[in-house]
mmCIF file of C-alpha atoms and ligand atoms in Angstrom:
data_model
loop_
_atom_site.group_PDB
_atom_site.id
_atom_site.type_symbol
_atom_site.label_atom_id
_atom_site.label_comp_id
_atom_site.label_asym_id
_atom_site.label_seq_id
_atom_site.Cartn_x
_atom_site.Cartn_y
_atom_site.Cartn_z
ATOM 1 C CA MET A 1 -12.199 -11.814 23.846
ATOM 2 C CA LYS A 2 -9.110 -13.362 22.578
ATOM 3 C CA ILE A 3 -7.165 -11.668 19.790
ATOM 4 C CA ALA A 4 -4.674 -13.748 17.898
ATOM 5 C CA VAL A 5 -1.796 -12.179 15.810
ATOM 6 C CA LEU A 6 -0.093 -14.710 13.656
ATOM 7 C CA LYS A 7 3.484 -14.760 12.091
ATOM 8 C CA GLU A 8 3.116 -13.790 8.506
ATOM 9 C CA THR A 9 3.879 -16.564 6.085
ATOM 10 C CA ALA A 10 3.782 -14.914 2.533
ATOM 11 C CA PRO A 11 7.182 -14.911 0.954
ATOM 12 C CA GLY A 12 9.056 -11.562 1.672
ATOM 13 C CA GLU A 13 6.431 -10.405 4.061
ATOM 14 C CA ARG A 14 8.267 -8.809 7.052
ATOM 15 C CA ARG A 15 5.348 -6.899 8.661
ATOM 16 C CA VAL A 16 3.278 -7.778 11.690
ATOM 17 C CA ALA A 17 -0.256 -6.804 12.492
ATOM 18 C CA ALA A 18 0.212 -5.671 16.072
ATOM 19 C CA SER A 19 2.645 -3.610 17.963
ATOM 20 C CA PRO A 20 3.452 -3.633 21.595
ATOM 21 C CA GLU A 21 1.426 -0.364 21.771
ATOM 22 C CA THR A 22 -1.549 -1.735 20.263
ATOM 23 C CA VAL A 23 -1.357 -5.011 22.466
ATOM 24 C CA LYS A 24 -1.559 -2.698 25.473
ATOM 25 C CA LYS A 25 -4.400 -0.691 23.938
ATOM 26 C CA PHE A 26 -6.421 -3.878 23.124
ATOM 27 C CA THR A 27 -5.672 -5.242 26.711
ATOM 28 C CA ALA A 28 -6.968 -1.976 28.161
ATOM 29 C CA LEU A 29 -10.301 -2.644 26.208
ATOM 30 C CA GLY A 30 -10.535 -5.948 28.020
ATOM 31 C CA ALA A 31 -9.201 -8.260 25.420
ATOM 32 C CA THR A 32 -6.505 -10.736 25.722
ATOM 33 C CA VAL A 33 -3.836 -10.755 22.949
ATOM 34 C CA ALA A 34 -2.039 -13.992 21.860
ATOM 35 C CA VAL A 35 0.856 -13.503 19.547
ATOM 36 C CA GLU A 36 2.652 -16.216 17.617
ATOM 37 C CA GLU A 37 6.333 -16.839 18.563
ATOM 38 C CA GLY A 38 8.594 -14.892 16.198
ATOM 39 C CA ALA A 39 5.684 -12.805 14.688
ATOM 40 C CA GLY A 40 7.444 -9.435 15.152
ATOM 41 C CA HIS A 41 11.131 -10.663 14.573
ATOM 42 C CA ALA A 42 11.328 -9.418 11.041
ATOM 43 C CA ALA A 43 9.901 -5.936 12.095
ATOM 44 C CA ALA A 44 12.415 -5.765 14.950
ATOM 45 C CA ILE A 45 9.946 -6.624 17.675
ATOM 46 C CA ALA A 46 11.123 -9.370 20.070
ATOM 47 C CA ASP A 47 8.816 -11.886 21.656
ATOM 48 C CA GLU A 48 10.009 -10.551 25.009
ATOM 49 C CA VAL A 49 8.711 -7.018 24.205
ATOM 50 C CA TYR A 50 5.150 -8.390 23.278
ATOM 51 C CA ARG A 51 5.311 -10.206 26.583
ATOM 52 C CA GLU A 52 6.235 -7.076 28.477
ATOM 53 C CA ALA A 53 3.280 -5.363 26.745
ATOM 54 C CA GLY A 54 0.954 -7.998 28.151
ATOM 55 C CA ALA A 55 0.608 -10.517 25.369
ATOM 56 C CA GLN A 56 0.765 -14.252 25.604
ATOM 57 C CA VAL A 57 3.519 -15.476 23.157
ATOM 58 C CA SER A 58 2.926 -19.080 22.033
ATOM 59 C CA PRO A 59 3.287 -21.521 19.016
ATOM 60 C CA LEU A 60 0.828 -21.183 16.137
ATOM 61 C CA ALA A 61 -1.901 -23.681 17.346
ATOM 62 C CA GLU A 62 -1.996 -22.347 20.739
ATOM 63 C CA THR A 63 -2.152 -18.787 19.585
ATOM 64 C CA ALA A 64 -5.225 -19.376 17.187
ATOM 65 C CA GLN A 65 -7.030 -21.666 19.686
ATOM 66 C CA GLY A 66 -10.333 -20.152 20.706
ATOM 67 C CA ALA A 67 -9.582 -16.692 19.184
ATOM 68 C CA GLY A 68 -12.736 -14.517 18.339
ATOM 69 C CA ILE A 69 -10.572 -12.070 16.371
ATOM 70 C CA VAL A 70 -7.568 -12.833 14.184
ATOM 71 C CA MET A 71 -5.243 -9.876 12.982
ATOM 72 C CA GLY A 72 -3.011 -10.220 9.968
ATOM 73 C CA VAL A 73 -1.163 -8.117 7.504
ATOM 74 C CA GLN A 74 -1.938 -10.621 4.672
ATOM 75 C CA ALA A 75 -4.858 -13.073 5.446
ATOM 76 C CA PRO A 76 -3.463 -16.279 6.756
ATOM 77 C CA ASP A 77 -4.099 -19.630 5.145
ATOM 78 C CA VAL A 78 -7.507 -20.776 6.497
ATOM 79 C CA LEU A 79 -5.908 -24.079 7.537
ATOM 80 C CA SER A 80 -3.837 -22.285 10.053
ATOM 81 C CA LEU A 81 -7.065 -21.046 11.804
ATOM 82 C CA ALA A 82 -8.235 -24.620 12.579
ATOM 83 C CA GLY A 83 -8.522 -23.917 16.255
ATOM 84 C CA ALA A 84 -10.064 -20.316 16.046
ATOM 85 C CA GLY A 85 -13.523 -19.695 17.438
ATOM 86 C CA GLU A 86 -16.615 -20.405 15.467
ATOM 87 C CA GLY A 87 -17.345 -17.352 13.252
ATOM 88 C CA ALA A 88 -14.157 -15.483 14.323
ATOM 89 C CA LEU A 89 -13.397 -12.126 12.617
ATOM 90 C CA VAL A 90 -10.255 -12.219 10.582
ATOM 91 C CA ALA A 91 -9.073 -8.698 9.852
ATOM 92 C CA ALA A 92 -6.353 -8.449 7.297
ATOM 93 C CA THR A 93 -5.791 -7.582 3.657
ATOM 94 C CA PHE A 94 -7.257 -10.248 1.422
ATOM 95 C CA ASP A 95 -6.565 -9.172 -2.181
ATOM 96 C CA PRO A 96 -10.130 -10.257 -2.733
ATOM 97 C CA PHE A 97 -10.394 -9.667 -6.487
ATOM 98 C CA GLY A 98 -6.964 -11.434 -7.019
ATOM 99 C CA GLN A 99 -7.411 -14.299 -4.536
ATOM 100 C CA ARG A 100 -11.121 -15.251 -4.770
ATOM 101 C CA ASP A 101 -10.343 -18.840 -3.875
ATOM 102 C CA ARG A 102 -8.966 -17.684 -0.415
ATOM 103 C CA VAL A 103 -12.210 -15.798 0.151
ATOM 104 C CA ASP A 104 -14.281 -18.804 -0.740
ATOM 105 C CA ALA A 105 -12.289 -20.990 1.776
ATOM 106 C CA TYR A 106 -12.955 -18.403 4.491
ATOM 107 C CA ALA A 107 -16.653 -18.518 3.775
ATOM 108 C CA LYS A 108 -16.753 -22.331 3.848
ATOM 109 C CA ALA A 109 -14.802 -22.223 7.171
ATOM 110 C CA GLY A 110 -17.524 -19.998 8.632
ATOM 111 C CA PHE A 111 -15.125 -17.166 9.503
ATOM 112 C CA GLU A 112 -16.130 -13.459 9.125
ATOM 113 C CA ALA A 113 -13.404 -12.175 6.689
ATOM 114 C CA LEU A 114 -12.817 -8.227 6.934
ATOM 115 C CA ALA A 115 -10.676 -7.089 3.944
ATOM 116 C CA LEU A 116 -8.964 -3.874 5.288
ATOM 117 C CA GLU A 117 -7.914 -2.652 1.613
ATOM 118 C CA LEU A 118 -11.844 -2.123 0.968
ATOM 119 C CA MET A 119 -12.109 0.490 3.819
ATOM 120 C CA PRO A 120 -14.161 3.179 2.379
ATOM 121 C CA ARG A 121 -12.352 6.551 1.819
ATOM 122 C CA ILE A 122 -14.472 8.569 4.187
ATOM 123 C CA THR A 123 -13.095 11.071 6.627
ATOM 124 C CA ARG A 124 -13.929 9.048 9.776
ATOM 125 C CA ALA A 125 -12.102 5.934 8.249
ATOM 126 C CA GLN A 126 -8.882 7.765 7.467
ATOM 127 C CA SER A 127 -7.067 6.604 10.641
ATOM 128 C CA MET A 128 -8.170 3.033 9.681
ATOM 129 C CA ASP A 129 -6.924 3.100 6.231
ATOM 130 C CA VAL A 130 -4.051 0.668 5.679
ATOM 131 C CA LEU A 131 -3.682 1.568 1.909
ATOM 132 C CA SER A 132 -2.951 5.148 2.873
ATOM 133 C CA SER A 133 -0.519 4.363 5.802
ATOM 134 C CA GLN A 134 1.435 1.889 3.637
ATOM 135 C CA SER A 135 1.408 3.876 0.439
ATOM 136 C CA ASN A 136 2.848 6.860 2.104
ATOM 137 C CA LEU A 137 5.833 4.718 3.317
ATOM 138 C CA SER A 138 6.137 3.076 -0.070
ATOM 139 C CA GLY A 139 6.244 6.575 -1.776
ATOM 140 C CA TYR A 140 9.248 7.512 0.502
ATOM 141 C CA LYS A 141 10.941 4.133 0.069
ATOM 142 C CA ALA A 142 10.747 4.279 -3.782
ATOM 143 C CA VAL A 143 12.682 7.497 -3.857
ATOM 144 C CA MET A 144 15.213 6.193 -1.450
ATOM 145 C CA ALA A 145 15.746 3.066 -3.299
ATOM 146 C CA ALA A 146 15.829 4.793 -6.697
ATOM 147 C CA ALA A 147 18.404 7.205 -5.245
ATOM 148 C CA ASN A 148 20.518 4.309 -4.046
ATOM 149 C CA GLU A 149 20.672 2.896 -7.589
ATOM 150 C CA TYR A 150 21.365 6.164 -9.262
ATOM 151 C CA GLY A 151 25.026 6.756 -9.964
ATOM 152 C CA ARG A 152 24.688 10.353 -9.297
ATOM 153 C CA ALA A 153 23.572 12.780 -6.519
ATOM 154 C CA PHE A 154 20.202 14.236 -5.986
ATOM 155 C CA PRO A 155 21.069 17.775 -4.720
ATOM 156 C CA MET A 156 23.089 20.404 -6.556
ATOM 157 C CA MET A 157 26.433 20.699 -4.937
ATOM 158 C CA MET A 158 28.908 23.610 -5.737
ATOM 159 C CA THR A 159 32.280 22.150 -4.689
ATOM 160 C CA ALA A 160 35.998 23.080 -5.326
ATOM 161 C CA ALA A 161 36.144 20.466 -8.001
ATOM 162 C CA GLY A 162 33.089 21.699 -9.896
ATOM 163 C CA THR A 163 29.324 21.734 -9.758
ATOM 164 C CA VAL A 164 27.205 18.589 -9.432
ATOM 165 C CA GLN A 165 23.740 19.174 -11.074
ATOM 166 C CA ALA A 166 20.519 18.540 -9.251
ATOM 167 C CA ALA A 167 18.698 15.301 -10.391
ATOM 168 C CA ARG A 168 15.432 15.693 -12.139
ATOM 169 C CA VAL A 169 12.625 13.522 -10.659
ATOM 170 C CA PHE A 170 9.256 12.978 -12.458
ATOM 171 C CA VAL A 171 6.496 11.481 -10.301
ATOM 172 C CA MET A 172 3.606 9.830 -12.351
ATOM 173 C CA GLY A 173 0.428 9.298 -10.286
ATOM 174 C CA VAL A 174 -0.165 11.779 -7.456
ATOM 175 C CA GLY A 175 -2.202 9.886 -4.758
ATOM 176 C CA VAL A 176 -0.886 9.172 -1.257
ATOM 177 C CA ALA A 177 2.339 7.418 -2.452
ATOM 178 C CA GLY A 178 2.996 9.991 -5.167
ATOM 179 C CA LEU A 179 2.686 13.004 -2.845
ATOM 180 C CA GLN A 180 5.250 11.382 -0.382
ATOM 181 C CA ALA A 181 7.487 10.595 -3.351
ATOM 182 C CA ILE A 182 7.332 14.328 -4.323
ATOM 183 C CA ALA A 183 8.078 15.447 -0.669
ATOM 184 C CA THR A 184 10.951 13.107 -0.316
ATOM 185 C CA ALA A 185 12.597 13.994 -3.549
ATOM 186 C CA LYS A 186 12.203 17.690 -2.760
ATOM 187 C CA ARG A 187 13.840 17.092 0.607
ATOM 188 C CA LEU A 188 16.824 15.418 -0.994
ATOM 189 C CA GLY A 189 17.236 18.568 -3.180
ATOM 190 C CA ALA A 190 15.963 17.222 -6.656
ATOM 191 C CA GLN A 191 14.060 19.355 -9.144
ATOM 192 C CA VAL A 192 10.604 17.679 -9.144
ATOM 193 C CA SER A 193 7.801 17.577 -11.646
ATOM 194 C CA ALA A 194 4.587 15.325 -11.467
ATOM 195 C CA THR A 195 1.599 14.341 -13.316
ATOM 196 C CA ASP A 196 -1.880 12.666 -12.811
ATOM 197 C CA VAL A 197 -5.285 12.268 -14.424
ATOM 198 C CA ARG A 198 -7.175 13.908 -11.598
ATOM 199 C CA PRO A 199 -6.912 17.651 -12.172
ATOM 200 C CA GLU A 200 -7.240 18.448 -8.389
ATOM 201 C CA THR A 201 -3.784 17.055 -7.940
ATOM 202 C CA ALA A 202 -2.075 20.079 -9.904
ATOM 203 C CA GLU A 203 -2.629 22.222 -6.738
ATOM 204 C CA GLN A 204 -1.226 19.529 -4.361
ATOM 205 C CA ILE A 205 1.805 19.236 -6.562
ATOM 206 C CA ALA A 206 2.397 22.962 -6.610
ATOM 207 C CA SER A 207 1.908 23.151 -2.758
ATOM 208 C CA LEU A 208 4.853 20.797 -2.434
ATOM 209 C CA GLY A 209 7.027 23.143 -4.508
ATOM 210 C CA ALA A 210 7.007 20.756 -7.522
ATOM 211 C CA LYS A 211 5.946 21.512 -11.011
ATOM 212 C CA ALA A 212 2.670 20.036 -12.294
ATOM 213 C CA VAL A 213 2.911 18.684 -15.837
ATOM 214 C CA PHE A 214 -0.482 18.013 -17.308
ATOM 215 C CA ALA A 215 -1.794 17.399 -20.930
ATOM 216 C CA GLU A 216 -4.575 19.753 -21.868
ATOM 217 C CA GLY A 217 -7.967 18.458 -21.282
ATOM 218 C CA LEU A 218 -6.694 15.099 -19.914
ATOM 219 C CA GLU A 219 -9.128 14.236 -17.140
ATOM 220 C CA ALA A 220 -10.101 10.867 -15.745
ATOM 221 C CA ALA A 221 -11.489 11.242 -12.331
ATOM 222 C CA GLY A 222 -13.444 8.190 -11.254
ATOM 223 C CA GLU A 223 -15.387 7.370 -8.056
ATOM 224 C CA GLY A 224 -14.344 7.974 -4.554
ATOM 225 C CA GLY A 225 -11.396 10.114 -5.225
ATOM 226 C CA TYR A 226 -9.951 7.445 -7.414
ATOM 227 C CA ALA A 227 -8.945 7.669 -11.240
ATOM 228 C CA ALA A 228 -10.813 6.134 -13.807
ATOM 229 C CA GLU A 229 -9.286 4.239 -16.999
ATOM 230 C CA LEU A 230 -8.243 6.690 -19.853
ATOM 231 C CA THR A 231 -9.902 6.307 -23.346
ATOM 232 C CA ASP A 232 -7.590 5.446 -26.170
ATOM 233 C CA GLU A 233 -7.596 9.001 -27.241
ATOM 234 C CA GLN A 234 -6.703 10.175 -23.915
ATOM 235 C CA LYS A 235 -3.935 7.460 -23.626
ATOM 236 C CA ALA A 236 -2.341 8.785 -26.871
ATOM 237 C CA LYS A 237 -2.533 12.350 -25.431
ATOM 238 C CA GLN A 238 -0.762 11.180 -22.262
ATOM 239 C CA ALA A 239 1.914 9.290 -24.285
ATOM 240 C CA GLU A 240 2.683 12.333 -26.088
ATOM 241 C CA LEU A 241 3.005 14.356 -22.984
ATOM 242 C CA VAL A 242 5.165 11.718 -21.357
ATOM 243 C CA SER A 243 7.474 11.256 -24.360
ATOM 244 C CA GLY A 244 8.383 14.872 -24.427
ATOM 245 C CA HIS A 245 8.954 15.264 -20.770
ATOM 246 C CA ILE A 246 10.503 11.893 -19.833
ATOM 247 C CA ALA A 247 13.647 12.324 -21.969
ATOM 248 C CA LYS A 248 14.835 15.047 -19.780
ATOM 249 C CA GLN A 249 14.396 13.165 -16.520
ATOM 250 C CA ASP A 250 16.927 11.232 -14.430
ATOM 251 C CA ILE A 251 14.479 9.515 -12.111
ATOM 252 C CA VAL A 252 10.906 8.448 -12.741
ATOM 253 C CA ILE A 253 8.649 7.176 -9.995
ATOM 254 C CA THR A 254 5.357 5.609 -11.015
ATOM 255 C CA THR A 255 2.414 5.045 -8.712
ATOM 256 C CA ALA A 256 -0.508 4.878 -10.876
ATOM 257 C CA LEU A 257 -3.344 2.413 -10.011
ATOM 258 C CA ILE A 258 -7.023 2.191 -11.007
ATOM 259 C CA PRO A 259 -9.150 0.217 -8.479
ATOM 260 C CA GLY A 260 -10.038 -3.457 -9.456
ATOM 261 C CA ARG A 261 -7.967 -3.213 -12.692
ATOM 262 C CA ALA A 262 -4.509 -3.940 -13.803
ATOM 263 C CA ALA A 263 -2.204 -0.948 -13.308
ATOM 264 C CA PRO A 264 -2.205 1.410 -16.334
ATOM 265 C CA ARG A 265 0.739 1.381 -18.760
ATOM 266 C CA LEU A 266 2.479 4.796 -18.485
ATOM 267 C CA VAL A 267 5.998 4.212 -19.846
ATOM 268 C CA SER A 268 6.699 2.291 -22.999
ATOM 269 C CA ASP A 269 10.089 0.724 -24.056
ATOM 270 C CA LYS A 270 10.341 3.407 -26.716
ATOM 271 C CA GLN A 271 10.042 6.151 -24.096
ATOM 272 C CA ILE A 272 12.614 4.462 -21.981
ATOM 273 C CA ALA A 273 15.029 4.489 -24.949
ATOM 274 C CA ALA A 274 14.635 8.174 -25.153
ATOM 275 C CA MET A 275 16.029 8.642 -21.553
ATOM 276 C CA LYS A 276 19.685 9.265 -20.619
ATOM 277 C CA PRO A 277 21.691 6.286 -19.765
ATOM 278 C CA GLY A 278 22.154 5.931 -15.982
ATOM 279 C CA SER A 279 18.539 7.021 -15.379
ATOM 280 C CA VAL A 280 16.439 4.994 -12.927
ATOM 281 C CA ILE A 281 12.561 4.218 -12.968
ATOM 282 C CA PHE A 282 10.989 2.787 -9.841
ATOM 283 C CA ASP A 283 7.716 1.245 -10.705
ATOM 284 C CA LEU A 284 5.651 1.203 -7.530
ATOM 285 C CA ALA A 285 2.776 -0.581 -9.401
ATOM 286 C CA VAL A 286 5.142 -3.485 -10.447
ATOM 287 C CA ALA A 287 3.239 -6.025 -8.292
ATOM 288 C CA GLN A 288 -0.135 -5.073 -9.895
ATOM 289 C CA GLY A 289 0.981 -5.384 -13.430
ATOM 290 C CA GLY A 290 3.294 -2.606 -13.662
ATOM 291 C CA ASN A 291 3.076 0.965 -15.083
ATOM 292 C CA VAL A 292 6.533 0.578 -16.919
ATOM 293 C CA GLU A 293 7.047 -1.776 -19.874
ATOM 294 C CA GLY A 294 9.640 -4.499 -18.958
ATOM 295 C CA SER A 295 9.765 -3.763 -15.070
ATOM 296 C CA GLN A 296 9.886 -6.963 -12.911
ATOM 297 C CA PRO A 297 9.150 -7.387 -9.211
ATOM 298 C CA ASP A 298 12.284 -7.529 -7.158
ATOM 299 C CA GLU A 299 14.589 -7.396 -10.163
ATOM 300 C CA LEU A 300 16.905 -4.743 -11.520
ATOM 301 C CA VAL A 301 16.216 -4.653 -15.205
ATOM 302 C CA GLU A 302 18.385 -2.702 -17.655
ATOM 303 C CA ARG A 303 16.747 -1.402 -20.794
ATOM 304 C CA HIS A 304 18.752 1.042 -23.101
ATOM 305 C CA GLY A 305 21.097 1.935 -20.268
ATOM 306 C CA VAL A 306 18.080 2.715 -17.963
ATOM 307 C CA THR A 307 17.558 0.771 -14.689
ATOM 308 C CA LEU A 308 13.918 -0.245 -14.133
ATOM 309 C CA MET A 309 13.136 -1.378 -10.605
ATOM 310 C CA GLY A 310 10.220 -2.044 -8.235
ATOM 311 C CA TYR A 311 9.518 -4.192 -5.269
ATOM 312 C CA ALA A 312 6.851 -6.888 -4.853
ATOM 313 C CA ASN A 313 6.077 -5.660 -1.499
ATOM 314 C CA THR A 314 7.371 -2.161 -0.751
ATOM 315 C CA PRO A 315 6.050 -1.375 2.645
ATOM 316 C CA SER A 316 7.811 -4.660 3.857
ATOM 317 C CA HIS A 317 11.058 -2.855 3.172
ATOM 318 C CA LEU A 318 10.407 -0.607 6.059
ATOM 319 C CA ALA A 319 8.871 -3.205 8.269
ATOM 320 C CA ALA A 320 9.281 -1.557 11.551
ATOM 321 C CA ASP A 321 7.369 1.646 10.511
ATOM 322 C CA SER A 322 4.841 0.003 8.281
ATOM 323 C CA SER A 323 3.978 -2.517 10.982
ATOM 324 C CA ALA A 324 3.438 0.222 13.510
ATOM 325 C CA LEU A 325 1.172 2.170 11.305
ATOM 326 C CA PHE A 326 -0.673 -1.020 9.933
ATOM 327 C CA SER A 327 -1.156 -2.087 13.721
ATOM 328 C CA ARG A 328 -2.440 1.380 14.561
ATOM 329 C CA ASN A 329 -4.921 1.336 11.675
ATOM 330 C CA LEU A 330 -6.170 -2.090 13.007
ATOM 331 C CA TYR A 331 -6.613 -0.762 16.482
ATOM 332 C CA ASN A 332 -8.323 2.327 15.300
ATOM 333 C CA PHE A 333 -10.650 0.223 13.222
ATOM 334 C CA LEU A 334 -11.599 -2.514 15.792
ATOM 335 C CA SER A 335 -11.642 -0.029 18.740
ATOM 336 C CA ALA A 336 -14.127 2.457 17.067
ATOM 337 C CA PHE A 337 -16.724 -0.200 17.094
ATOM 338 C CA TRP A 338 -15.950 -1.908 20.258
ATOM 339 C CA ASP A 339 -19.050 -2.840 22.207
ATOM 340 C CA GLU A 340 -18.496 -3.645 25.947
ATOM 341 C CA GLU A 341 -21.552 -5.687 26.224
ATOM 342 C CA ALA A 342 -20.683 -7.806 23.130
ATOM 343 C CA GLY A 343 -16.959 -7.858 24.267
ATOM 344 C CA GLY A 344 -15.810 -7.110 20.822
ATOM 345 C CA PRO A 345 -16.495 -4.967 17.726
ATOM 346 C CA VAL A 346 -19.946 -4.562 16.179
ATOM 347 C CA LEU A 347 -19.529 -2.917 12.824
ATOM 348 C CA ASP A 348 -21.893 -0.401 11.478
ATOM 349 C CA GLU A 349 -23.517 -0.672 8.028
ATOM 350 C CA GLU A 350 -21.312 1.898 6.034
ATOM 351 C CA ILE A 351 -18.024 0.533 7.072
ATOM 352 C CA GLY A 352 -19.022 -3.180 7.775
ATOM 353 C CA ASN A 353 -20.822 -3.715 4.480
ATOM 354 C CA ALA A 354 -17.686 -2.233 2.587
ATOM 355 C CA VAL A 355 -15.036 -4.316 4.278
ATOM 356 C CA ARG A 356 -16.994 -7.666 5.049
ATOM 357 C CA LEU A 357 -16.271 -10.421 2.547
ATOM 358 C CA THR A 358 -17.771 -13.399 4.243
ATOM 359 C CA ARG A 359 -20.248 -14.211 7.090
ATOM 360 C CA GLY A 360 -22.452 -17.174 8.068
ATOM 361 C CA GLY A 361 -20.742 -19.422 5.549
ATOM 362 C CA ALA A 362 -21.404 -17.293 2.501
ATOM 363 C CA VAL A 363 -19.561 -14.595 0.531
ATOM 364 C CA VAL A 364 -21.487 -11.437 1.266
ATOM 365 C CA SER A 365 -19.487 -8.639 -0.248
ATOM 366 C CA GLU A 366 -21.514 -6.829 -2.928
ATOM 367 C CA ARG A 367 -18.422 -5.630 -4.772
ATOM 368 C CA LEU A 368 -16.967 -9.004 -4.861
ATOM 369 C CA LEU A 369 -20.304 -10.657 -5.853
ATOM 370 C CA GLN A 370 -20.765 -8.025 -8.727
ATOM 371 C CA SER A 371 -17.184 -8.437 -10.069
HETATM 372 P P1 NAD B 401 -4.163 5.031 -6.122
HETATM 373 O O1 NAD B 401 -3.208 4.200 -5.349
HETATM 374 O O2 NAD B 401 -5.429 4.472 -6.506
HETATM 375 O O3 NAD B 401 -3.485 5.710 -7.495
HETATM 376 C C1 NAD B 401 -2.362 6.440 -7.453
HETATM 377 C C2 NAD B 401 -2.518 7.611 -8.349
HETATM 378 O O4 NAD B 401 -2.455 7.218 -9.655
HETATM 379 C C3 NAD B 401 -3.934 8.305 -8.163
HETATM 380 O O5 NAD B 401 -3.575 9.776 -7.807
HETATM 381 C C4 NAD B 401 -4.540 8.234 -9.506
HETATM 382 O O6 NAD B 401 -5.244 9.464 -9.937
HETATM 383 C C5 NAD B 401 -3.236 8.143 -10.480
HETATM 384 N N1 NAD B 401 -3.481 7.627 -11.748
HETATM 385 C C6 NAD B 401 -4.377 6.453 -12.156
HETATM 386 N N2 NAD B 401 -4.165 6.420 -13.479
HETATM 387 C C7 NAD B 401 -3.307 7.204 -13.949
HETATM 388 C C8 NAD B 401 -2.802 7.558 -15.233
HETATM 389 N N3 NAD B 401 -3.011 6.891 -16.291
HETATM 390 N N4 NAD B 401 -1.685 8.512 -15.425
HETATM 391 C C9 NAD B 401 -1.387 9.225 -14.284
HETATM 392 N N5 NAD B 401 -1.868 9.036 -13.035
HETATM 393 C C10 NAD B 401 -2.821 7.990 -12.934
HETATM 394 O O7 NAD B 401 -4.537 6.531 -5.399
HETATM 395 P P2 NAD B 401 -4.549 6.709 -3.730
HETATM 396 O O8 NAD B 401 -3.023 6.997 -3.181
HETATM 397 O O9 NAD B 401 -5.166 5.534 -3.212
HETATM 398 O O10 NAD B 401 -5.368 7.967 -3.699
HETATM 399 C C11 NAD B 401 -6.665 8.136 -4.267
HETATM 400 C C12 NAD B 401 -7.418 9.344 -3.803
HETATM 401 O O11 NAD B 401 -8.017 8.939 -2.607
HETATM 402 C C13 NAD B 401 -6.721 10.594 -3.472
HETATM 403 O O12 NAD B 401 -7.466 11.555 -3.925
HETATM 404 C C14 NAD B 401 -6.418 10.670 -2.010
HETATM 405 O O13 NAD B 401 -6.327 11.880 -1.450
HETATM 406 C C15 NAD B 401 -7.784 9.869 -1.560
HETATM 407 N N6 NAD B 401 -7.705 9.393 -0.290
HETATM 408 C C16 NAD B 401 -8.681 9.516 0.588
HETATM 409 C C17 NAD B 401 -8.678 8.978 1.981
HETATM 410 C C18 NAD B 401 -9.794 9.131 2.833
HETATM 411 O O14 NAD B 401 -10.531 10.229 2.706
HETATM 412 N N7 NAD B 401 -9.981 8.284 3.928
HETATM 413 C C19 NAD B 401 -7.703 8.086 2.220
HETATM 414 C C20 NAD B 401 -6.653 7.891 1.225
HETATM 415 C C21 NAD B 401 -6.694 8.520 0.019
#
């Protein structure tokens, strides 16, 4: 079985889908791994290091040639897979609901597209879950980036010249990214509060030493541990809660997402106007439509003296760590189903049906076909 790892081509994408560690592990399973020249460069992995780990390092066409599995961070353009084996597995993130054309092109080319972001949230798939591994690092990076833009310190400091007050940080949306944002802001010495629409997060917030701020009766737990969309009445309740709290905050980190929908709007321009000048809002959902009115991907926007910021691709800003974790997720996924006789992975129904977008020339994903 030949596994190909291509250099990512999406603008701003610095990650890579295999690390020297996973190259060694796949080789130990009996596969050969081919890595495109320069694939790891932006994640600080030199071609030489892949070679030392046992990979063949070659130009694109040679890398894809005859591959039975292609691994990517973002799914490659189907044209770059021209030489790959018939029906090859392509395991990557596909943004299937946003980029349906690409899924159709994969079906037409006869590849078996496996969308890693559709991995079910079940215990045995936790180590395969790229959304979790990347969100965790994103939560950390959001706080660091916001702290960098903030013209004051995070911890309280008592100095001979006077006292510096601790920053007040408010985290909105307490999933994987939000929990890491809370932990990071606490480590930096900030006073942290957080909110969500899933009631079980209140305990998680408290366990990290932060204050849970919840509107009474506001609950919108959806399926699979995710949130559901709020009703108009609930939205009004949330807006009231946010307006009262946000005016006293220095830093706001928003992380709210609802699967298959645009990110919910959590902070309006009017609420931003109530904040102190010099405050910073980092919108982690900016690439999915944004939680904050006026935020723009990869831009610093100033509104009413408040800086709004957010990255189009946050994990790419810590490419070395995010690549290492993404690569392990991919290895954990493919190796869990490795079948010696078949010489490659044979997926089971529960996980296979959840992640498989295309097979045998057709789109087969129920979720995608129903959307
Ligand atoms: P997510 O990225 O989908 O959303 C981020 C957070 O935003 C969520 O906590 C959500 O409740 C919240 N949110 C949505 N709308 C909101 C609103 N209007 N106001 C405030 N907050 C809002 O979430 P996630 O990080 O993917 O985590 C979702 C759940 O899945 C969590 O319970 C997490 O622990 C769980 N999880 C399970 C596994 C597993 O078992 N394999 C893996 C990862 C995550």
